[in-house]
Short mmCIF file of C-alpha atoms in Angstrom, two decimals:
data_model
loop_
_atom_site.label_atom_id
_atom_site.label_comp_id
_atom_site.label_asym_id
_atom_site.label_seq_id
_atom_site.Cartn_x
_atom_site.Cartn_y
_atom_site.Cartn_z
CA UNK A 1 2.52 45.44 -54.85
CA UNK A 2 -0.55 46.67 -52.75
CA UNK A 3 -0.85 46.25 -49.45
CA UNK A 4 -4.41 44.79 -49.25
CA UNK A 5 -5.96 44.02 -45.75
CA UNK A 6 -4.59 40.08 -46.38
CA UNK A 7 -0.85 41.23 -46.65
CA UNK A 8 -0.82 43.26 -43.51
CA UNK A 9 -2.58 40.26 -41.41
CA UNK A 10 0.53 38.22 -42.65
CA UNK A 11 2.89 41.20 -41.48
CA UNK A 12 1.01 41.06 -37.97
CA UNK A 13 1.19 37.50 -37.79
CA UNK A 14 5.30 37.67 -38.29
CA UNK A 15 5.58 40.68 -36.20
CA UNK A 16 3.79 38.92 -33.32
CA UNK A 17 5.68 35.86 -33.95
CA UNK A 18 9.40 37.65 -33.78
CA UNK A 19 7.68 39.54 -30.35
CA UNK A 20 7.08 36.01 -28.84
CA UNK A 21 10.31 34.95 -29.63
CA UNK A 22 11.68 37.23 -27.16
CA UNK A 23 9.28 36.76 -24.47
CA UNK A 24 8.70 34.08 -24.36
CA UNK A 25 11.73 32.44 -23.12
CA UNK A 26 11.37 34.90 -20.32
CA UNK A 27 8.08 33.49 -19.55
CA UNK A 28 9.08 30.14 -19.57
CA UNK A 29 12.44 30.64 -17.01
CA UNK A 30 11.55 33.85 -15.05
CA UNK A 31 14.04 35.99 -13.79
CA UNK A 32 17.02 33.32 -12.12
CA UNK A 33 16.95 31.42 -8.67
CA UNK A 34 20.04 31.37 -6.58
CA UNK A 35 20.30 28.74 -4.71
CA UNK A 36 22.26 26.70 -2.12
CA UNK A 37 23.48 23.71 -3.97
CA UNK A 38 23.52 21.53 -0.51
CA UNK A 39 21.94 22.11 2.80
CA UNK A 40 21.86 20.39 6.17
CA UNK A 41 18.74 19.55 7.12
CA UNK A 42 16.89 21.31 9.94
CA UNK A 43 18.75 24.68 8.87
CA UNK A 44 17.19 28.03 7.77
CA UNK A 45 17.58 28.67 4.32
CA UNK A 46 17.39 32.55 2.65
CA UNK A 47 17.04 32.93 -0.97
CA UNK A 48 16.86 36.12 -2.49
CA UNK A 49 14.28 36.82 -5.06
CA UNK A 50 15.52 39.51 -7.90
CA UNK A 51 12.39 41.48 -9.21
CA UNK A 52 9.62 43.81 -7.74
CA UNK A 53 5.97 43.32 -6.90
CA UNK A 54 4.29 40.29 -6.16
CA UNK A 55 4.91 36.76 -6.58
CA UNK A 56 3.44 32.66 -5.14
CA UNK A 57 6.57 31.19 -4.06
CA UNK A 58 6.49 26.94 -3.78
CA UNK A 59 8.55 24.43 -2.05
CA UNK A 60 7.81 20.96 -3.03
CA UNK A 61 9.92 18.42 -0.99
CA UNK A 62 10.35 14.99 -0.21
CA UNK A 63 7.36 15.60 2.70
CA UNK A 64 6.57 19.24 1.99
CA UNK A 65 4.60 21.42 0.22
CA UNK A 66 4.71 25.48 0.84
CA UNK A 67 2.68 27.41 -1.12
CA UNK A 68 2.79 31.78 0.06
CA UNK A 69 2.94 35.13 -1.46
CA UNK A 70 6.15 36.65 -1.63
CA UNK A 71 8.03 40.14 -2.23
CA UNK A 72 10.64 40.28 -5.14
CA UNK A 73 13.40 42.20 -4.56
CA UNK A 74 13.92 41.19 -1.13
CA UNK A 75 14.64 37.34 0.90
CA UNK A 76 13.20 34.37 0.53
CA UNK A 77 13.23 32.57 4.53
CA UNK A 78 12.58 28.69 4.20
CA UNK A 79 12.08 27.77 7.66
CA UNK A 80 14.31 25.02 9.59
CA UNK A 81 10.88 22.92 10.08
CA UNK A 82 10.34 22.70 6.38
CA UNK A 83 13.41 21.57 5.38
CA UNK A 84 14.24 18.15 8.10
CA UNK A 85 13.88 15.57 5.37
CA UNK A 86 17.07 14.72 3.31
CA UNK A 87 16.33 15.20 -0.28
CA UNK A 88 15.52 17.11 -3.77
CA UNK A 89 13.59 20.18 -3.21
CA UNK A 90 12.46 21.78 -5.86
CA UNK A 91 12.03 25.50 -5.42
CA UNK A 92 9.51 27.70 -7.58
CA UNK A 93 8.61 31.37 -7.86
CA UNK A 94 5.93 32.52 -10.04
CA UNK A 95 5.42 36.23 -10.72
CA UNK A 96 2.00 38.43 -11.44
CA UNK A 97 2.25 37.98 -14.82
CA UNK A 98 2.86 34.21 -14.63
CA UNK A 99 6.23 33.60 -15.22
CA UNK A 100 8.05 31.14 -13.26
CA UNK A 101 11.10 30.33 -12.00
CA UNK A 102 12.49 27.05 -10.13
CA UNK A 103 15.94 26.06 -8.84
CA UNK A 104 16.74 22.44 -6.84
CA UNK A 105 19.01 22.16 -3.60
CA UNK A 106 19.65 19.04 -1.66
CA UNK A 107 19.16 18.72 1.64
CA UNK A 108 21.60 16.38 3.07
CA UNK A 109 21.52 14.59 6.67
CA UNK A 110 22.60 16.21 9.94
CA UNK A 111 25.18 14.85 12.67
CA UNK A 112 24.42 11.00 13.90
CA UNK A 113 21.51 11.36 16.23
CA UNK A 114 20.20 7.88 16.32
CA UNK A 115 21.42 4.33 15.81
CA UNK A 116 19.40 1.15 14.51
CA UNK A 117 21.13 -1.82 15.81
CA UNK A 118 20.46 -5.39 14.52
CA UNK A 119 22.28 -8.24 15.96
CA UNK A 120 21.43 -11.96 14.59
CA UNK A 121 20.84 -14.33 16.42
CA UNK A 122 19.92 -14.32 19.64
CA UNK A 123 21.12 -17.35 20.92
CA UNK A 124 24.25 -18.68 19.20
CA UNK A 125 26.76 -21.71 20.45
CA UNK A 126 30.33 -20.75 21.95
CA UNK A 127 33.02 -20.92 19.31
CA UNK A 128 31.02 -20.84 16.40
CA UNK A 129 32.85 -18.73 13.47
CA UNK A 130 31.13 -16.07 12.12
CA UNK A 131 28.05 -17.09 13.96
CA UNK A 132 27.41 -13.53 14.86
CA UNK A 133 25.99 -10.37 12.35
CA UNK A 134 25.76 -6.88 13.28
CA UNK A 135 24.04 -4.22 11.25
CA UNK A 136 23.50 -0.65 12.50
CA UNK A 137 21.75 2.22 10.24
CA UNK A 138 22.91 5.47 11.17
CA UNK A 139 20.26 8.31 11.28
CA UNK A 140 20.33 11.63 12.42
CA UNK A 141 17.87 13.76 14.52
CA UNK A 142 15.22 13.45 11.76
CA UNK A 143 15.45 9.95 10.72
CA UNK A 144 17.72 11.06 7.65
CA UNK A 145 20.07 8.22 7.01
CA UNK A 146 23.59 9.63 7.37
CA UNK A 147 25.48 9.10 4.03
CA UNK A 148 28.43 10.91 4.88
CA UNK A 149 30.79 7.65 6.00
CA UNK A 150 30.69 7.48 9.77
CA UNK A 151 32.83 5.18 11.78
CA UNK A 152 30.78 2.60 13.63
CA UNK A 153 32.34 1.42 17.05
CA UNK A 154 31.34 -2.20 17.57
CA UNK A 155 32.03 -2.92 21.32
CA UNK A 156 31.64 -6.76 22.65
CA UNK A 157 31.80 -7.31 26.27
CA UNK A 158 31.06 -10.78 26.67
CA UNK A 159 30.25 -12.60 30.46
CA UNK A 160 33.71 -13.36 31.15
CA UNK A 161 36.84 -12.83 29.30
CA UNK A 162 38.29 -8.97 28.29
CA UNK A 163 35.80 -6.74 25.90
CA UNK A 164 37.06 -6.06 22.92
CA UNK A 165 35.80 -3.75 20.16
CA UNK A 166 35.99 -3.84 15.97
CA UNK A 167 35.80 -0.32 13.76
CA UNK A 168 34.10 -0.26 10.73
CA UNK A 169 33.05 2.68 8.69
CA UNK A 170 29.47 3.00 6.94
CA UNK A 171 28.61 2.66 3.49
CA UNK A 172 25.69 4.50 2.57
CA UNK A 173 24.75 4.59 6.23
CA UNK A 174 24.58 1.35 7.27
CA UNK A 175 27.91 -0.39 9.00
CA UNK A 176 28.39 -4.29 9.16
CA UNK A 177 30.51 -6.83 10.93
CA UNK A 178 30.63 -10.74 11.77
CA UNK A 179 32.20 -12.09 14.10
CA UNK A 180 32.98 -15.97 15.62
CA UNK A 181 30.97 -16.17 19.20
CA UNK A 182 33.56 -16.09 22.19
CA UNK A 183 34.62 -20.12 24.02
CA UNK A 184 32.71 -18.80 27.33
CA UNK A 185 28.73 -19.77 27.42
CA UNK A 186 26.63 -16.34 28.94
CA UNK A 187 25.11 -13.42 27.93
CA UNK A 188 27.03 -10.95 25.71
CA UNK A 189 26.62 -7.09 25.52
CA UNK A 190 27.34 -5.97 22.04
CA UNK A 191 27.09 -2.31 21.21
CA UNK A 192 27.13 -0.07 18.67
CA UNK A 193 28.90 3.42 18.71
CA UNK A 194 28.96 6.26 16.43
CA UNK A 195 30.08 9.95 18.20
CA UNK A 196 27.98 10.39 21.34
CA UNK A 197 25.50 7.93 20.08
CA UNK A 198 25.05 4.10 21.41
CA UNK A 199 22.61 1.30 20.84
CA UNK A 200 23.12 -1.69 22.94
CA UNK A 201 21.89 -5.19 22.51
CA UNK A 202 22.33 -8.74 24.13
CA UNK A 203 23.23 -12.15 22.69
CA UNK A 204 23.01 -15.24 24.29
CA UNK A 205 26.25 -17.58 23.81
CA UNK A 206 25.39 -21.34 24.95
CA UNK A 207 27.10 -24.20 25.42
CA UNK A 208 28.47 -26.23 21.96
CA UNK A 209 27.49 -29.56 21.41
CA UNK A 210 28.99 -31.76 24.03
CA UNK A 211 32.77 -32.60 23.58
CA UNK A 212 32.89 -36.12 25.69
CA UNK A 213 30.50 -38.67 27.68
CA UNK A 214 31.53 -40.79 30.05
CA UNK A 215 29.39 -42.79 32.13
CA UNK A 216 29.63 -44.83 35.17
CA UNK A 217 27.42 -47.82 36.15
CA UNK A 218 26.40 -48.88 39.58
CA UNK A 219 24.69 -52.53 39.78
CA UNK A 220 22.30 -53.76 42.26
CA UNK A 221 20.81 -56.98 41.42
CA UNK A 222 19.60 -56.97 38.21
CA UNK A 223 19.52 -53.41 38.00
CA UNK A 224 21.68 -51.16 36.68
CA UNK A 225 21.99 -47.12 37.21
CA UNK A 226 23.82 -45.33 34.91
CA UNK A 227 25.17 -41.52 35.46
CA UNK A 228 27.56 -39.62 33.17
CA UNK A 229 29.84 -37.10 34.68
CA UNK A 230 29.02 -33.62 34.05
CA UNK A 231 28.71 -33.20 30.10
CA UNK A 232 30.95 -30.28 28.94
CA UNK A 233 30.87 -28.75 25.61
CA UNK A 234 35.30 -28.85 24.05
CA UNK A 235 35.38 -25.10 26.08
CA UNK A 236 34.26 -26.68 29.27
CA UNK A 237 30.92 -24.93 29.36
CA UNK A 238 28.29 -27.13 30.62
CA UNK A 239 26.20 -28.73 28.03
CA UNK A 240 22.10 -27.03 28.54
CA UNK A 241 19.94 -28.89 31.12
CA UNK A 242 17.53 -31.08 28.71
CA UNK A 243 20.27 -32.07 26.39
CA UNK A 244 19.17 -35.41 25.03
CA UNK A 245 21.63 -38.19 26.15
CA UNK A 246 20.84 -41.81 24.90
CA UNK A 247 21.94 -44.70 27.31
CA UNK A 248 21.50 -48.28 24.91
CA UNK A 249 21.90 -51.57 26.14
CA UNK A 250 22.49 -55.06 24.76
CA UNK A 251 21.97 -58.49 26.52
CA UNK A 252 19.81 -61.42 25.80
CA UNK A 253 16.62 -59.76 25.69
CA UNK A 254 18.06 -57.67 23.26
CA UNK A 255 18.80 -54.02 22.56
CA UNK A 256 16.62 -50.90 24.22
CA UNK A 257 17.75 -47.52 24.49
CA UNK A 258 16.25 -44.78 27.20
CA UNK A 259 16.80 -41.12 26.41
CA UNK A 260 16.81 -38.87 29.15
CA UNK A 261 17.56 -35.44 29.41
CA UNK A 262 20.47 -33.75 31.16
CA UNK A 263 19.70 -32.59 34.57
CA UNK A 264 22.30 -30.18 36.56
CA UNK A 265 25.02 -31.08 33.97
CA UNK A 266 24.59 -35.12 34.35
CA UNK A 267 21.87 -37.35 32.81
CA UNK A 268 20.58 -40.74 35.01
CA UNK A 269 19.18 -43.90 33.86
CA UNK A 270 18.48 -47.32 34.71
CA UNK A 271 17.77 -50.75 33.55
CA UNK A 272 17.02 -54.26 34.08
CA UNK A 273 19.56 -56.68 32.60
CA UNK A 274 18.72 -60.31 31.56
CA UNK A 275 22.62 -61.91 32.12
CA UNK A 276 25.83 -60.16 30.59
CA UNK A 277 25.29 -56.73 29.04
CA UNK A 278 27.08 -53.95 27.19
CA UNK A 279 25.92 -50.14 27.87
CA UNK A 280 27.26 -47.71 25.50
CA UNK A 281 26.01 -43.79 25.92
CA UNK A 282 26.05 -40.72 23.38
CA UNK A 283 24.79 -37.26 23.26
CA UNK A 284 24.51 -36.08 20.13
CA UNK A 285 27.20 -37.08 17.70
CA UNK A 286 29.29 -37.64 20.59
CA UNK A 287 29.95 -41.70 21.79
CA UNK A 288 30.83 -41.82 24.99
CA UNK A 289 32.31 -45.04 26.79
CA UNK A 290 30.90 -48.78 26.92
CA UNK A 291 30.46 -50.43 30.39
CA UNK A 292 30.13 -54.46 30.66
CA UNK A 293 28.11 -55.31 33.49
CA UNK A 294 27.79 -58.82 34.46
CA UNK A 295 24.26 -59.34 35.44
CA UNK A 296 23.02 -62.69 36.87
CA UNK A 297 20.55 -65.45 35.76
CA UNK B 1 16.15 -24.27 0.89
CA UNK B 2 16.01 -21.09 -0.98
CA UNK B 3 17.89 -20.78 -4.30
CA UNK B 4 20.79 -18.45 -3.84
CA UNK B 5 21.98 -17.22 -7.11
CA UNK B 6 25.46 -15.25 -7.45
CA UNK B 7 24.94 -12.80 -10.75
CA UNK B 8 21.79 -11.84 -11.21
CA UNK B 9 19.66 -9.06 -12.72
CA UNK B 10 15.55 -9.41 -12.56
CA UNK B 11 13.15 -7.01 -14.72
CA UNK B 12 9.70 -6.51 -14.21
CA UNK B 13 9.51 -5.05 -17.74
CA UNK B 14 5.93 -6.29 -18.03
CA UNK B 15 4.40 -3.08 -18.03
CA UNK B 16 0.75 -3.97 -16.96
CA UNK B 17 0.15 -5.93 -14.50
CA UNK B 18 -3.04 -6.73 -12.30
CA UNK B 19 -3.32 -4.84 -9.30
CA UNK B 20 -5.12 -8.12 -7.98
CA UNK B 21 -1.63 -9.97 -8.50
CA UNK B 22 0.28 -7.80 -6.91
CA UNK B 23 -1.29 -8.64 -3.35
CA UNK B 24 -1.67 -12.37 -1.75
CA UNK B 25 -5.18 -11.16 -0.56
CA UNK B 26 -7.31 -11.94 -2.65
CA UNK B 27 -9.75 -9.53 -3.28
CA UNK B 28 -12.95 -9.74 -4.63
CA UNK B 29 -13.52 -7.12 -7.06
CA UNK B 30 -12.72 -7.35 -10.44
CA UNK B 31 -9.02 -4.72 -10.56
CA UNK B 32 -8.74 -2.67 -13.57
CA UNK B 33 -5.21 -3.56 -15.22
CA UNK B 34 -2.49 -0.88 -14.03
CA UNK B 35 0.51 0.37 -16.14
CA UNK B 36 3.78 -0.44 -13.99
CA UNK B 37 7.22 1.24 -14.62
CA UNK B 38 9.56 -0.90 -15.63
CA UNK B 39 12.06 -1.59 -12.89
CA UNK B 40 15.27 -3.36 -13.81
CA UNK B 41 17.08 -5.25 -10.40
CA UNK B 42 20.67 -5.83 -10.13
CA UNK B 43 21.65 -7.82 -7.70
CA UNK B 44 25.53 -8.57 -9.09
CA UNK B 45 28.02 -8.57 -6.44
CA UNK B 46 25.36 -8.11 -3.39
CA UNK B 47 26.85 -8.87 0.16
CA UNK B 48 26.65 -10.17 2.48
CA UNK B 49 24.08 -12.51 1.76
CA UNK B 50 23.19 -13.37 -1.65
CA UNK B 51 19.81 -13.24 -3.15
CA UNK B 52 17.56 -15.44 -3.38
CA UNK B 53 16.02 -15.74 -6.63
CA UNK B 54 12.29 -15.32 -5.82
CA UNK B 55 13.33 -12.17 -3.56
CA UNK B 56 14.65 -10.33 -6.70
CA UNK B 57 11.83 -11.41 -8.58
CA UNK B 58 9.66 -10.45 -5.67
CA UNK B 59 11.32 -7.01 -4.45
CA UNK B 60 11.11 -5.79 -8.52
CA UNK B 61 7.73 -6.02 -8.67
CA UNK B 62 7.07 -4.44 -5.18
CA UNK B 63 9.22 -1.35 -6.36
CA UNK B 64 7.59 -0.85 -9.54
CA UNK B 65 4.30 -1.42 -7.45
CA UNK B 66 5.80 1.45 -4.65
CA UNK B 67 6.47 3.74 -7.53
CA UNK B 68 3.19 3.44 -8.90
CA UNK B 69 0.95 3.85 -5.92
CA UNK B 70 3.52 7.06 -4.84
CA UNK B 71 2.56 9.19 -8.51
CA UNK B 72 -0.78 8.20 -8.04
CA UNK B 73 -1.06 9.79 -4.62
CA UNK B 74 1.02 12.44 -5.79
CA UNK B 75 -1.30 13.41 -8.76
CA UNK B 76 -4.82 12.14 -6.90
CA UNK B 77 -3.78 13.74 -3.25
CA UNK B 78 -5.09 10.21 -2.41
CA UNK B 79 -2.62 8.69 0.11
CA UNK B 80 -5.20 5.36 0.77
CA UNK B 81 -2.97 3.41 -1.38
CA UNK B 82 0.63 3.97 0.54
CA UNK B 83 -0.10 1.20 3.16
CA UNK B 84 0.15 -1.30 -0.06
CA UNK B 85 3.83 -0.90 -0.67
CA UNK B 86 5.01 1.57 2.09
CA UNK B 87 5.58 1.45 6.05
CA UNK B 88 7.84 3.62 8.63
CA UNK B 89 9.14 6.78 7.41
CA UNK B 90 8.93 6.33 3.87
CA UNK B 91 5.14 5.80 4.44
CA UNK B 92 4.81 8.44 6.84
CA UNK B 93 6.66 11.47 4.59
CA UNK B 94 4.47 10.32 1.87
CA UNK B 95 1.30 10.46 3.76
CA UNK B 96 2.37 14.17 5.06
CA UNK B 97 3.51 15.16 1.24
CA UNK B 98 -0.10 14.15 -0.12
CA UNK B 99 -1.57 15.94 2.63
CA UNK B 100 0.08 19.26 2.82
CA UNK B 101 -0.67 18.88 -1.42
CA UNK B 102 -4.27 18.81 -0.34
CA UNK B 103 -3.90 21.94 1.94
CA UNK B 104 -1.99 24.06 -0.45
CA UNK B 105 -3.69 22.61 -3.92
CA UNK B 106 -0.84 22.06 -5.40
CA UNK B 107 -0.37 18.28 -6.99
CA UNK B 108 2.30 16.70 -8.91
CA UNK B 109 2.39 14.87 -12.49
CA UNK B 110 5.01 12.06 -12.28
CA UNK B 111 5.89 10.16 -16.09
CA UNK B 112 8.32 7.56 -14.35
CA UNK B 113 10.35 6.62 -17.91
CA UNK B 114 11.75 3.15 -15.76
CA UNK B 115 13.93 2.52 -12.76
CA UNK B 116 17.55 0.71 -12.52
CA UNK B 117 17.79 -0.88 -9.48
CA UNK B 118 21.13 -2.21 -7.83
CA UNK B 119 20.93 -3.89 -4.53
CA UNK B 120 23.85 -2.18 -2.74
CA UNK B 121 23.26 -4.22 0.91
CA UNK B 122 21.07 -7.28 1.83
CA UNK B 123 21.57 -8.10 5.71
CA UNK B 124 22.74 -11.68 6.73
CA UNK B 125 19.42 -12.34 8.68
CA UNK B 126 17.33 -11.76 5.72
CA UNK B 127 15.58 -8.38 7.47
CA UNK B 128 16.26 -5.23 5.50
CA UNK B 129 18.11 -4.95 1.72
CA UNK B 130 19.41 -1.35 0.94
CA UNK B 131 19.27 -0.62 -3.38
CA UNK B 132 20.37 2.49 -5.37
CA UNK B 133 18.41 3.50 -7.58
CA UNK B 134 18.91 5.38 -11.02
CA UNK B 135 15.46 6.41 -12.64
CA UNK B 136 14.49 9.00 -15.39
CA UNK B 137 11.21 11.21 -14.39
CA UNK B 138 9.22 13.89 -16.05
CA UNK B 139 7.95 16.22 -13.15
CA UNK B 140 4.90 18.18 -13.23
CA UNK B 141 4.20 20.31 -10.86
CA UNK B 142 0.64 22.18 -11.07
CA UNK B 143 -1.27 24.83 -8.53
CA UNK B 144 -4.75 24.01 -9.41
CA UNK B 145 -4.69 23.12 -13.12
CA UNK B 146 -1.94 25.70 -14.05
CA UNK B 147 1.20 23.82 -14.87
CA UNK B 148 3.86 25.85 -12.60
CA UNK B 149 7.38 23.62 -13.48
CA UNK B 150 8.35 20.90 -15.26
CA UNK B 151 11.77 19.39 -14.61
CA UNK B 152 12.83 16.33 -16.71
CA UNK B 153 16.02 14.79 -15.44
CA UNK B 154 17.47 11.48 -14.00
CA UNK B 155 17.09 10.81 -10.04
CA UNK B 156 19.04 8.50 -7.80
CA UNK B 157 17.38 7.40 -4.85
CA UNK B 158 18.74 5.05 -1.69
CA UNK B 159 16.14 2.79 -0.87
CA UNK B 160 15.74 0.73 2.07
CA UNK B 161 12.97 -2.55 1.74
CA UNK B 162 12.28 -4.64 4.63
CA UNK B 163 9.99 -7.63 4.66
CA UNK B 164 6.47 -8.56 5.55
CA UNK B 165 4.13 -11.13 5.72
CA UNK B 166 3.72 -11.23 1.95
CA UNK B 167 6.31 -8.31 0.28
CA UNK B 168 8.99 -6.57 0.37
CA UNK B 169 8.04 -2.68 1.28
CA UNK B 170 9.62 0.53 1.02
CA UNK B 171 10.93 1.53 4.44
CA UNK B 172 13.03 4.23 3.80
CA UNK B 173 12.90 6.33 0.01
CA UNK B 174 15.88 9.21 -0.25
CA UNK B 175 16.77 11.38 -3.05
CA UNK B 176 20.28 11.47 -3.12
CA UNK B 177 23.63 13.31 -5.16
CA UNK B 178 23.64 11.25 -8.40
CA UNK B 179 27.05 9.00 -7.23
CA UNK B 180 28.46 5.36 -8.30
CA UNK B 181 27.15 3.25 -5.13
#
């Protein structure tokens, strides 16, 4: 068979193709980079870069992009300021022949340094089960969520009565707990503590619904003056001023109601009565005593 | 009264939505159709608060929009759209990333193959929801017009979303090692 130019061309193509099979993987992947699997946020990292000559180094992370020239065969220093945010970072090194190598490492959050703490609601009636929710997000000094489980202590200090605490481990950086309000009104301080970090919030406990309402009546001519005893909830806390108490009178003239707010723990009202009358009192859903008034015609 | 659902999967499987639909604020100019990544939200067993049906749908939609805006920002080096869906640390970090992309001439193209989002925590007062996202991403890194790196791999994120006036915002977006949440 004669070696025509066409045959030489075909042979050359095969040789070149074979050569590319060996060369291309090297071009595509370059030299292997050895990076640490995980690094703590804000630490310096040193990565050995094999080879010789000049190369371009890229670092691509959650909030950072670095590009600079490096000398192959030396250690590549990644500054602590470049890896403060938790997440995955891609290291790419491209040599002068455009052969690029890449590797990925993870930056994990450092130690807890901040707590983002929510206490809900801001006001709650006393002795109410499962009424208070506390949620704490644990962050490191760079505000990365600390995903490694840590213990969060919720320390509860009521206005009166003994302090107590509940320890809850974080899950995915969050610790939460629910508790009932304590029996006494006043400010309750809840402090979330994790290691040396703490955040305090205050919740106001107010008296619950009135437990019992009792009134007494004083008549003077056709006028009857009504006054309740101090209105308290079932834990003995005074029901807040402004809470409405309803007095209802039934006499010959018919039925009439007076709604009056509690002032300094008691509620007062005055009626004119036509003949015998019956007066009742209520506060919220609580019905109080009834009083018969024998008014004169 | 909000409608609570115990075992729920929400999906934004429709890949084309008008941007105008994503915002309650009326936009005067007609908006182009955008391709949104597919987002499936699984809220089964969510605690301590159950998810409302409308909330689930809203979260899936705005998370899809957030990834659309993120990918657009990384490829175009434009951070303008990030305010629509990101707040707080997430927004600040993405802004900084895009700013550094501009400075270095590096940009990134993300080919998003869909998100499997799982709600893992919903605070009792409804002010924060934590989600775990498993997504397959193809990430191409360019220096100018030169492709210097390609990654095609699964990624896992822990996400914190908080409600705003008319939407749920991504407040924190942290990539994490794959693990069962």
